[in-house]
Short mmCIF file of C-alpha atoms in Angstrom, two decimals:
data_model
loop_
_atom_site.label_atom_id
_atom_site.label_comp_id
_atom_site.label_asym_id
_atom_site.label_seq_id
_atom_site.Cartn_x
_atom_site.Cartn_y
_atom_site.Cartn_z
CA UNK M 286 0.10 0.05 -0.55
CA UNK M 287 2.83 2.12 0.74
CA UNK M 288 4.04 1.95 -2.74
CA UNK M 289 0.43 2.27 -4.44
CA UNK M 290 0.45 5.38 -7.33
CA UNK M 291 -1.71 7.57 -8.57
CA UNK M 292 -1.95 5.77 -11.14
CA UNK M 293 -1.89 2.00 -9.55
CA UNK M 294 -5.02 2.63 -9.11
CA UNK M 295 -6.70 4.68 -11.71
CA UNK M 296 -5.00 1.31 -14.32
CA UNK M 297 -6.95 3.38 -17.58
CA UNK M 298 -5.36 6.00 -17.85
CA UNK M 299 -1.90 3.69 -16.46
CA UNK M 300 -2.43 2.38 -19.85
CA UNK M 301 -3.66 5.28 -22.14
CA UNK M 302 0.43 7.12 -20.30
CA UNK M 303 2.14 3.22 -21.31
CA UNK M 304 1.02 3.13 -24.78
CA UNK M 305 2.20 4.32 -27.58
CA UNK M 306 1.74 6.92 -29.10
CA UNK M 307 -0.59 6.31 -31.33
CA UNK M 308 -2.38 4.26 -29.57
CA UNK M 309 -2.90 6.65 -27.11
CA UNK M 310 -4.41 9.13 -29.08
CA UNK M 311 -6.09 6.31 -30.68
CA UNK M 312 -8.04 5.59 -27.64
CA UNK M 313 -8.97 8.90 -26.70
CA UNK M 314 -10.39 9.81 -30.59
CA UNK M 315 -12.18 6.67 -30.45
CA UNK M 316 -14.15 7.40 -26.77
CA UNK M 317 -14.62 10.97 -28.35
CA UNK M 318 -16.80 9.19 -31.25
CA UNK M 319 -18.66 6.96 -29.13
CA UNK M 320 -20.00 10.62 -27.17
CA UNK M 321 -20.62 12.18 -30.62
CA UNK M 322 -22.49 8.69 -31.28
CA UNK M 323 -24.11 9.19 -28.67
CA UNK M 324 -25.76 12.36 -29.00
CA UNK M 325 -25.87 11.54 -33.12
CA UNK M 326 -28.29 9.10 -31.72
CA UNK M 327 -30.47 10.44 -28.98
CA UNK M 328 -31.03 14.17 -31.30
CA UNK M 329 -32.08 11.17 -33.51
CA UNK M 330 -30.13 12.25 -36.40
CA UNK M 331 -28.42 8.49 -36.05
CA UNK M 332 -29.94 5.12 -35.05
CA UNK M 333 -30.99 5.67 -31.76
CA UNK M 334 -31.16 2.07 -31.48
CA UNK M 335 -27.97 0.76 -32.70
CA UNK M 336 -25.74 3.92 -32.04
CA UNK M 337 -26.25 5.09 -28.33
CA UNK M 338 -25.29 1.12 -26.73
CA UNK M 339 -22.90 1.08 -29.67
CA UNK M 340 -21.38 4.91 -28.29
CA UNK M 341 -21.59 3.39 -25.08
CA UNK M 342 -19.67 -0.50 -26.25
CA UNK M 343 -16.64 2.64 -28.15
CA UNK M 344 -16.11 4.65 -24.84
CA UNK M 345 -15.87 2.58 -22.36
CA UNK M 346 -13.81 -0.28 -23.72
CA UNK M 347 -11.03 2.39 -24.94
CA UNK M 348 -11.36 3.84 -21.28
CA UNK M 349 -11.84 0.35 -19.19
CA UNK M 350 -8.53 -1.17 -20.54
CA UNK M 351 -6.06 -1.83 -17.91
CA UNK M 352 -2.78 -4.53 -17.08
CA UNK M 353 -3.88 -8.43 -17.30
CA UNK M 354 -1.93 -11.05 -14.56
CA UNK M 355 0.36 -11.34 -18.00
CA UNK M 356 1.64 -8.09 -17.45
CA UNK M 357 -0.20 -6.49 -21.12
CA UNK M 358 -3.23 -4.59 -21.35
CA UNK M 359 -6.49 -5.38 -22.12
CA UNK M 360 -9.96 -5.79 -21.15
CA UNK M 361 -12.46 -7.97 -19.40
CA UNK M 362 -14.94 -7.21 -22.32
CA UNK M 363 -14.48 -9.74 -25.27
CA UNK M 364 -11.30 -10.87 -26.50
CA UNK M 365 -12.59 -11.05 -30.28
CA UNK M 366 -9.54 -13.27 -32.04
CA UNK M 367 -9.89 -16.08 -29.60
CA UNK M 368 -9.67 -19.43 -31.07
CA UNK M 369 -8.21 -21.89 -28.97
CA UNK M 370 -11.23 -24.29 -26.75
CA UNK M 371 -9.72 -24.24 -23.50
CA UNK M 372 -8.63 -20.37 -24.00
CA UNK M 373 -11.96 -20.40 -24.09
CA UNK M 374 -13.63 -21.71 -21.72
CA UNK M 375 -11.00 -19.93 -19.23
CA UNK M 376 -11.87 -16.70 -20.65
CA UNK M 377 -16.54 -17.19 -20.77
CA UNK M 378 -15.80 -16.86 -17.37
CA UNK M 379 -13.46 -13.68 -17.36
CA UNK M 380 -14.82 -11.11 -19.80
CA UNK M 381 -18.73 -10.01 -18.93
CA UNK M 382 -19.57 -10.02 -22.49
CA UNK M 383 -17.80 -13.08 -24.35
CA UNK M 384 -20.40 -15.62 -24.16
CA UNK M 385 -22.54 -13.14 -25.74
CA UNK M 386 -19.66 -13.26 -28.56
CA UNK M 387 -19.31 -16.25 -28.84
CA UNK M 388 -22.14 -17.67 -28.64
CA UNK M 389 -24.19 -15.58 -30.32
CA UNK M 390 -22.39 -13.20 -32.73
CA UNK M 391 -18.87 -14.45 -34.27
CA UNK M 392 -21.32 -17.45 -35.57
CA UNK M 393 -24.04 -14.74 -37.08
CA UNK M 394 -26.56 -16.16 -34.73
CA UNK M 395 -27.38 -12.43 -33.77
CA UNK M 396 -27.81 -11.75 -37.27
CA UNK M 397 -30.51 -14.01 -37.43
CA UNK M 398 -32.50 -13.37 -34.78
CA UNK M 399 -32.46 -9.78 -36.29
CA UNK M 400 -33.70 -11.34 -39.73
CA UNK M 401 -36.31 -13.04 -37.30
CA UNK M 402 -36.89 -9.67 -35.46
CA UNK M 403 -37.27 -7.81 -39.61
CA UNK M 404 -39.12 -10.34 -41.24
CA UNK M 405 -42.18 -10.28 -39.24
CA UNK M 406 -42.40 -6.11 -39.64
CA UNK M 407 -42.00 -7.12 -43.86
CA UNK M 408 -45.34 -7.06 -44.89
CA UNK M 409 -44.34 -8.70 -48.81
CA UNK M 410 -47.57 -7.88 -49.99
CA UNK M 411 -45.98 -4.47 -50.80
CA UNK M 412 -43.51 -6.47 -53.46
CA UNK M 413 -45.83 -8.50 -55.00
CA UNK M 414 -47.78 -5.98 -55.72
CA UNK M 415 -45.54 -3.90 -57.96
CA UNK M 416 -42.82 -7.12 -58.15
CA UNK M 417 -41.05 -5.63 -61.33
CA UNK M 418 -40.66 -2.37 -60.30
CA UNK M 419 -39.59 -3.18 -57.07
CA UNK M 420 -36.33 -5.38 -58.33
CA UNK M 421 -35.93 -3.11 -61.10
CA UNK M 422 -35.17 -0.81 -58.57
CA UNK M 423 -33.77 -3.14 -56.05
CA UNK M 424 -31.09 -4.11 -58.76
CA UNK M 425 -29.66 -0.94 -59.45
CA UNK M 426 -29.53 0.55 -55.78
CA UNK M 427 -27.14 -2.64 -55.51
CA UNK M 428 -24.85 -0.88 -57.81
CA UNK M 429 -22.41 0.00 -54.94
CA UNK M 430 -21.57 -3.67 -54.17
CA UNK M 431 -21.08 -5.01 -58.00
CA UNK M 432 -18.85 -1.38 -58.29
CA UNK M 433 -17.27 -1.70 -55.17
CA UNK M 434 -15.67 -5.71 -55.23
CA UNK M 435 -13.41 -5.13 -58.26
CA UNK M 436 -11.64 -1.81 -57.04
CA UNK M 437 -10.87 -2.90 -53.34
CA UNK M 438 -9.67 -6.00 -55.37
CA UNK M 439 -7.08 -3.48 -57.39
CA UNK M 440 -6.58 -1.88 -53.86
CA UNK M 441 -5.42 -5.60 -53.19
CA UNK M 442 -7.39 -6.88 -51.33
CA UNK M 443 -8.36 -10.66 -51.57
CA UNK M 444 -11.25 -11.73 -53.25
CA UNK M 445 -13.20 -12.54 -50.18
CA UNK M 446 -11.82 -9.96 -48.47
CA UNK M 447 -13.37 -7.79 -51.55
CA UNK M 448 -15.83 -9.43 -51.16
CA UNK M 449 -17.08 -8.57 -47.67
CA UNK M 450 -15.92 -5.15 -47.07
CA UNK M 451 -18.52 -5.06 -50.30
CA UNK M 452 -21.60 -5.84 -49.57
CA UNK M 453 -21.22 -2.42 -47.04
CA UNK M 454 -23.30 -1.18 -50.58
CA UNK M 455 -26.40 -3.58 -49.78
CA UNK M 456 -27.31 -1.72 -47.02
CA UNK M 457 -27.63 -5.06 -44.89
CA UNK M 458 -26.01 -5.02 -41.52
CA UNK M 459 -27.01 -9.00 -41.05
CA UNK M 460 -25.47 -9.40 -44.70
CA UNK M 461 -22.37 -7.90 -44.07
CA UNK M 462 -21.86 -9.50 -40.47
CA UNK M 463 -22.84 -13.09 -42.37
CA UNK M 464 -20.28 -12.19 -45.12
CA UNK M 465 -17.15 -11.52 -43.21
CA UNK M 466 -17.47 -13.79 -41.16
CA UNK M 467 -17.26 -16.85 -43.44
CA UNK M 468 -14.79 -15.08 -46.13
CA UNK M 469 -12.96 -12.86 -44.26
CA UNK M 470 -12.32 -13.69 -40.05
CA UNK M 471 -9.19 -11.91 -40.49
CA UNK M 472 -11.04 -8.32 -41.09
CA UNK M 473 -14.28 -9.79 -39.74
CA UNK M 474 -14.43 -7.08 -36.33
CA UNK M 475 -12.91 -3.78 -38.82
CA UNK M 476 -15.33 -4.41 -41.29
CA UNK M 477 -18.43 -5.10 -39.50
CA UNK M 478 -17.96 -1.76 -37.06
CA UNK M 479 -17.37 -0.12 -40.74
CA UNK M 480 -20.68 -1.18 -41.99
CA UNK M 481 -22.62 -0.02 -39.24
CA UNK M 482 -21.48 2.69 -38.73
CA UNK M 483 -21.99 3.72 -42.45
CA UNK M 484 -25.35 2.03 -42.09
CA UNK M 485 -26.53 4.29 -39.36
CA UNK M 486 -25.51 7.01 -41.63
CA UNK M 487 -28.13 6.27 -44.23
CA UNK M 488 -29.88 7.86 -41.65
CA UNK M 489 -27.99 11.47 -41.50
CA UNK M 490 -27.16 11.37 -45.07
CA UNK M 491 -28.80 10.42 -47.85
CA UNK M 492 -31.25 12.74 -47.24
CA UNK M 493 -29.28 15.68 -47.73
CA UNK M 494 -27.64 13.18 -51.17
CA UNK M 495 -31.76 12.89 -52.20
CA UNK M 496 -31.98 16.85 -51.88
CA UNK M 497 -29.05 17.93 -53.31
CA UNK M 498 -30.13 16.19 -56.60
CA UNK M 499 -33.67 15.81 -57.23
CA UNK M 500 -36.25 18.89 -57.29
CA UNK M 501 -38.65 20.14 -55.04
CA UNK M 502 -41.30 19.81 -57.43
CA UNK M 503 -40.46 16.04 -58.00
CA UNK M 504 -39.51 14.29 -54.14
CA UNK M 505 -43.07 15.54 -53.74
CA UNK M 506 -44.77 13.78 -56.40
CA UNK M 507 -47.14 11.87 -54.64
CA UNK M 508 -47.93 8.23 -55.92
CA UNK M 509 -51.45 7.06 -53.43
CA UNK M 510 -53.90 6.61 -56.77
CA UNK M 511 -50.99 3.73 -57.60
CA UNK M 512 -52.03 0.81 -54.70
CA UNK M 513 -51.82 -1.82 -57.16
CA UNK M 514 -53.96 -5.30 -56.86
CA UNK M 515 -55.14 -6.84 -52.85
CA UNK M 516 -53.23 -9.15 -51.75
CA UNK M 517 -54.43 -11.71 -49.50
CA UNK M 518 -52.20 -12.49 -46.29
CA UNK M 519 -52.58 -16.52 -48.08
CA UNK M 520 -51.05 -15.46 -51.05
CA UNK M 521 -48.51 -13.47 -48.72
CA UNK M 522 -47.55 -17.03 -47.33
CA UNK M 523 -47.78 -19.07 -50.60
CA UNK M 524 -44.86 -16.48 -51.30
CA UNK M 525 -43.09 -16.44 -48.35
CA UNK M 526 -43.12 -20.71 -48.00
CA UNK M 527 -42.33 -21.19 -51.73
CA UNK M 528 -39.51 -17.96 -52.28
CA UNK M 529 -38.13 -18.69 -48.21
CA UNK M 530 -37.56 -22.11 -50.17
CA UNK M 531 -36.36 -21.65 -54.26
CA UNK M 532 -33.39 -19.07 -52.43
CA UNK M 533 -32.60 -22.27 -49.13
CA UNK M 534 -32.02 -24.44 -52.78
CA UNK M 535 -30.66 -22.18 -55.01
CA UNK M 536 -28.22 -20.62 -51.92
CA UNK M 537 -27.56 -22.73 -48.79
CA UNK M 538 -24.49 -21.58 -47.90
CA UNK M 539 -26.88 -18.21 -46.39
CA UNK M 540 -30.21 -20.32 -45.98
CA UNK M 541 -30.11 -19.47 -42.21
CA UNK M 542 -30.57 -15.92 -43.25
CA UNK M 543 -33.28 -16.73 -45.71
CA UNK M 544 -35.36 -18.85 -43.48
CA UNK M 545 -34.93 -16.38 -40.15
CA UNK M 546 -36.31 -13.82 -43.36
CA UNK M 547 -39.60 -15.98 -44.46
CA UNK M 548 -40.30 -17.31 -40.95
CA UNK M 549 -41.06 -13.65 -39.62
CA UNK M 550 -42.93 -13.21 -42.42
CA UNK M 551 -45.04 -16.54 -42.18
CA UNK M 552 -45.50 -15.96 -38.59
CA UNK M 553 -46.74 -12.53 -39.24
CA UNK M 554 -49.33 -14.07 -41.88
CA UNK M 555 -50.15 -16.82 -40.43
CA UNK M 556 -51.62 -14.39 -37.20
CA UNK M 557 -49.26 -16.10 -34.76
CA UNK M 558 -50.12 -12.12 -32.37
CA UNK M 559 -47.68 -14.23 -29.39
CA UNK M 560 -45.04 -15.21 -31.71
CA UNK M 561 -44.85 -11.58 -33.93
CA UNK M 562 -44.08 -10.22 -30.49
CA UNK M 563 -41.59 -12.83 -29.56
CA UNK M 564 -39.82 -12.00 -33.02
CA UNK M 565 -40.66 -8.01 -33.51
CA UNK M 566 -39.68 -7.34 -29.13
CA UNK M 567 -38.12 -10.05 -27.94
CA UNK M 568 -35.15 -10.60 -29.82
CA UNK M 569 -35.29 -7.88 -32.94
CA UNK M 570 -35.08 -5.56 -30.01
CA UNK M 571 -32.77 -7.45 -27.87
CA UNK M 572 -30.45 -8.74 -31.15
CA UNK M 573 -30.56 -5.22 -31.67
CA UNK M 574 -29.19 -3.89 -28.75
CA UNK M 575 -26.36 -6.24 -28.16
CA UNK M 576 -25.61 -6.21 -31.47
CA UNK M 577 -24.50 -2.61 -30.93
CA UNK M 578 -23.03 -2.68 -27.55
CA UNK M 579 -21.11 -5.65 -29.23
CA UNK M 580 -20.02 -3.28 -32.32
CA UNK M 581 -19.22 -0.94 -29.71
CA UNK M 582 -16.75 -2.84 -27.32
CA UNK M 583 -14.80 -4.10 -30.40
CA UNK M 584 -13.98 -0.18 -30.96
CA UNK M 585 -10.79 -1.33 -29.82
CA UNK M 586 -8.05 0.69 -30.61
CA UNK M 587 -5.12 -1.83 -30.57
CA UNK M 588 -8.12 -3.58 -32.79
CA UNK M 589 -9.40 -0.53 -35.45
CA UNK M 590 -5.52 1.26 -36.14
CA UNK M 591 -4.26 -0.60 -38.50
CA UNK M 592 -3.38 1.01 -41.01
CA UNK M 593 -6.37 -1.24 -43.37
CA UNK M 594 -8.99 -0.20 -41.90
CA UNK M 595 -8.51 3.49 -44.02
CA UNK M 596 -9.49 1.68 -46.98
CA UNK M 597 -12.08 -0.31 -45.73
CA UNK M 598 -13.33 3.40 -44.56
CA UNK M 599 -12.75 4.62 -47.70
CA UNK M 600 -14.69 1.55 -49.73
CA UNK M 601 -17.56 1.30 -46.76
CA UNK M 602 -18.38 4.60 -47.89
CA UNK M 603 -18.09 4.48 -51.45
CA UNK M 604 -20.01 1.47 -51.89
CA UNK M 605 -22.57 3.23 -49.88
CA UNK M 606 -22.85 6.69 -51.97
CA UNK M 607 -22.70 4.65 -55.71
CA UNK M 608 -25.68 2.48 -54.45
CA UNK M 609 -27.94 5.91 -53.28
CA UNK M 610 -26.57 7.06 -56.78
CA UNK M 611 -27.47 3.96 -59.02
CA UNK M 612 -31.23 3.84 -56.79
CA UNK M 613 -31.43 6.91 -57.80
CA UNK M 614 -30.76 6.27 -61.47
CA UNK M 615 -33.55 3.15 -61.82
CA UNK M 616 -36.03 5.58 -59.75
CA UNK M 617 -35.20 8.74 -62.60
CA UNK M 618 -35.08 5.85 -65.64
CA UNK M 619 -38.59 4.87 -64.02
CA UNK M 620 -39.51 8.23 -63.91
CA UNK M 621 -39.29 8.94 -67.21
CA UNK M 622 -40.68 5.74 -68.26
CA UNK M 623 -44.52 5.92 -66.59
CA UNK M 624 -44.33 9.39 -67.81
CA UNK M 625 -43.76 11.51 -65.10
CA UNK M 626 -45.48 9.93 -62.66
CA UNK M 627 -42.96 7.55 -60.39
CA UNK M 628 -41.51 9.61 -58.03
CA UNK M 629 -37.49 9.11 -58.82
CA UNK M 630 -36.63 9.69 -54.08
CA UNK M 631 -38.29 6.03 -54.09
CA UNK M 632 -34.70 3.88 -55.79
CA UNK M 633 -33.34 5.48 -52.04
CA UNK M 634 -34.95 2.72 -50.50
CA UNK M 635 -34.06 0.32 -52.61
CA UNK M 636 -30.22 0.11 -50.64
CA UNK M 637 -31.97 -1.83 -48.63
CA UNK M 638 -31.38 -0.55 -44.24
CA UNK M 639 -35.32 -1.96 -43.93
CA UNK M 640 -37.18 0.14 -43.01
CA UNK M 641 -35.15 2.90 -42.02
CA UNK M 642 -34.36 4.48 -45.51
CA UNK M 643 -38.09 4.41 -46.64
CA UNK M 644 -38.97 6.16 -43.50
CA UNK M 645 -36.72 8.46 -44.73
CA UNK M 646 -37.29 9.14 -47.86
CA UNK M 647 -41.70 9.30 -47.38
CA UNK M 648 -40.65 12.47 -44.60
CA UNK M 649 -39.21 13.54 -47.98
CA UNK M 650 -41.78 13.37 -49.89
CA UNK M 651 -44.15 14.74 -46.67
CA UNK M 652 -41.73 17.92 -46.46
CA UNK M 653 -42.20 18.67 -50.68
CA UNK M 654 -45.60 17.99 -50.12
CA UNK M 655 -47.67 16.98 -47.31
CA UNK M 656 -49.92 15.37 -48.95
CA UNK M 657 -47.38 12.94 -50.89
CA UNK M 658 -47.67 8.92 -49.98
CA UNK M 659 -45.17 7.15 -51.61
CA UNK M 660 -44.31 4.65 -48.83
CA UNK M 661 -46.67 1.45 -50.17
CA UNK M 662 -43.33 1.67 -53.34
CA UNK M 663 -40.62 2.32 -50.89
CA UNK M 664 -41.23 -0.36 -48.80
CA UNK M 665 -41.70 -2.96 -51.63
CA UNK M 666 -37.80 -1.41 -52.92
CA UNK M 667 -37.19 -1.85 -49.18
CA UNK M 668 -37.83 -4.87 -48.82
CA UNK M 669 -36.19 -6.74 -52.66
CA UNK M 670 -33.60 -4.71 -51.62
CA UNK M 671 -32.52 -7.36 -48.77
CA UNK M 672 -33.41 -9.60 -50.38
CA UNK M 673 -31.14 -8.71 -53.62
CA UNK M 674 -28.12 -8.49 -51.78
CA UNK M 675 -28.93 -11.40 -50.02
CA UNK M 676 -28.69 -13.06 -53.40
CA UNK M 677 -25.62 -11.68 -53.86
CA UNK M 678 -24.09 -12.19 -50.24
CA UNK M 679 -24.66 -15.87 -51.43
CA UNK M 680 -22.94 -15.72 -54.81
CA UNK M 681 -20.45 -14.66 -53.60
CA UNK M 682 -19.64 -16.55 -50.54
CA UNK M 683 -20.61 -19.62 -53.33
CA UNK M 684 -17.88 -18.31 -55.42
CA UNK M 685 -14.93 -17.04 -53.16
CA UNK M 686 -15.53 -19.06 -49.87
#
């Protein structure tokens, strides 16, 4: 006790002082970035469901570094690189988030929980009412995924790594997690973190992109008269069962995700209220909370201060930007093809991120014209975006694994 110093007592500060300057500044930056994410989430600028637990996790993991028994600096949160079975069993009893990470995150289970929850929120009737229009938009909105893959290869990334970062262009977090887990285990943590950070940004940046590229009188086109045919509950159930089975048959490697998504749809259309509540509330919100928390905790300075992360940041941003431009291009093609009756900002909703992008475009349309209704068409493009990004991810995994 006599020799106990200030730094011995406050080891978070001691490890900060003892660290390499790049790590020290990186930890401080990430703590501040965590504060910023919490602020932007609480102000609804970014997705609060992800950003608040993610931001707090990011701040806490970079603050709570201590000297472990081995003398090395570490935390009592997670060791994402743990693979030795004996060491893993031991660490499961020490690192408090390790059971969540090992048993739900690193095997993709948490992505399946999120997809089940999304499934009960999806009304596939929007896709069935306008199948060609929805799929046309969704294909254009995957342009970022297609374009960034060869760019990443040209920048020296391995094909699996390039495919994993390219899937960020589909703006589908569980798909990024799933693809990088299989194709790029060495970069799985930074790719997933980068992917989710940028998915949050779609909430805040896409509205400005739309306003820059689409004049107000076009943004306000009202499509409430284009209701499409009425789709019955039994038709939706048949669609879910047939499409799920067909996609599992074509892409067995992604069958867990397809099954998770469509079992949610089947539960919704079966009218199983108790299951709907379980998947849509308990599973979805519980998985989203721990997903955000775990992603934040994975943002250790020592993990992210890798030169390749800067490359991932740029490629992820490029993928989402190109996908948004592709979606708007698809929207504009339909705008002219329908005699200027189609609202082209629906194209942004093709960039998946259910249902955020659909809500974003409806909000922007309402700002331009308070009577404008485009949400049904946007949700159709949105759901098609999920299916399309799953198919592209499954194709990458099937070819490159």
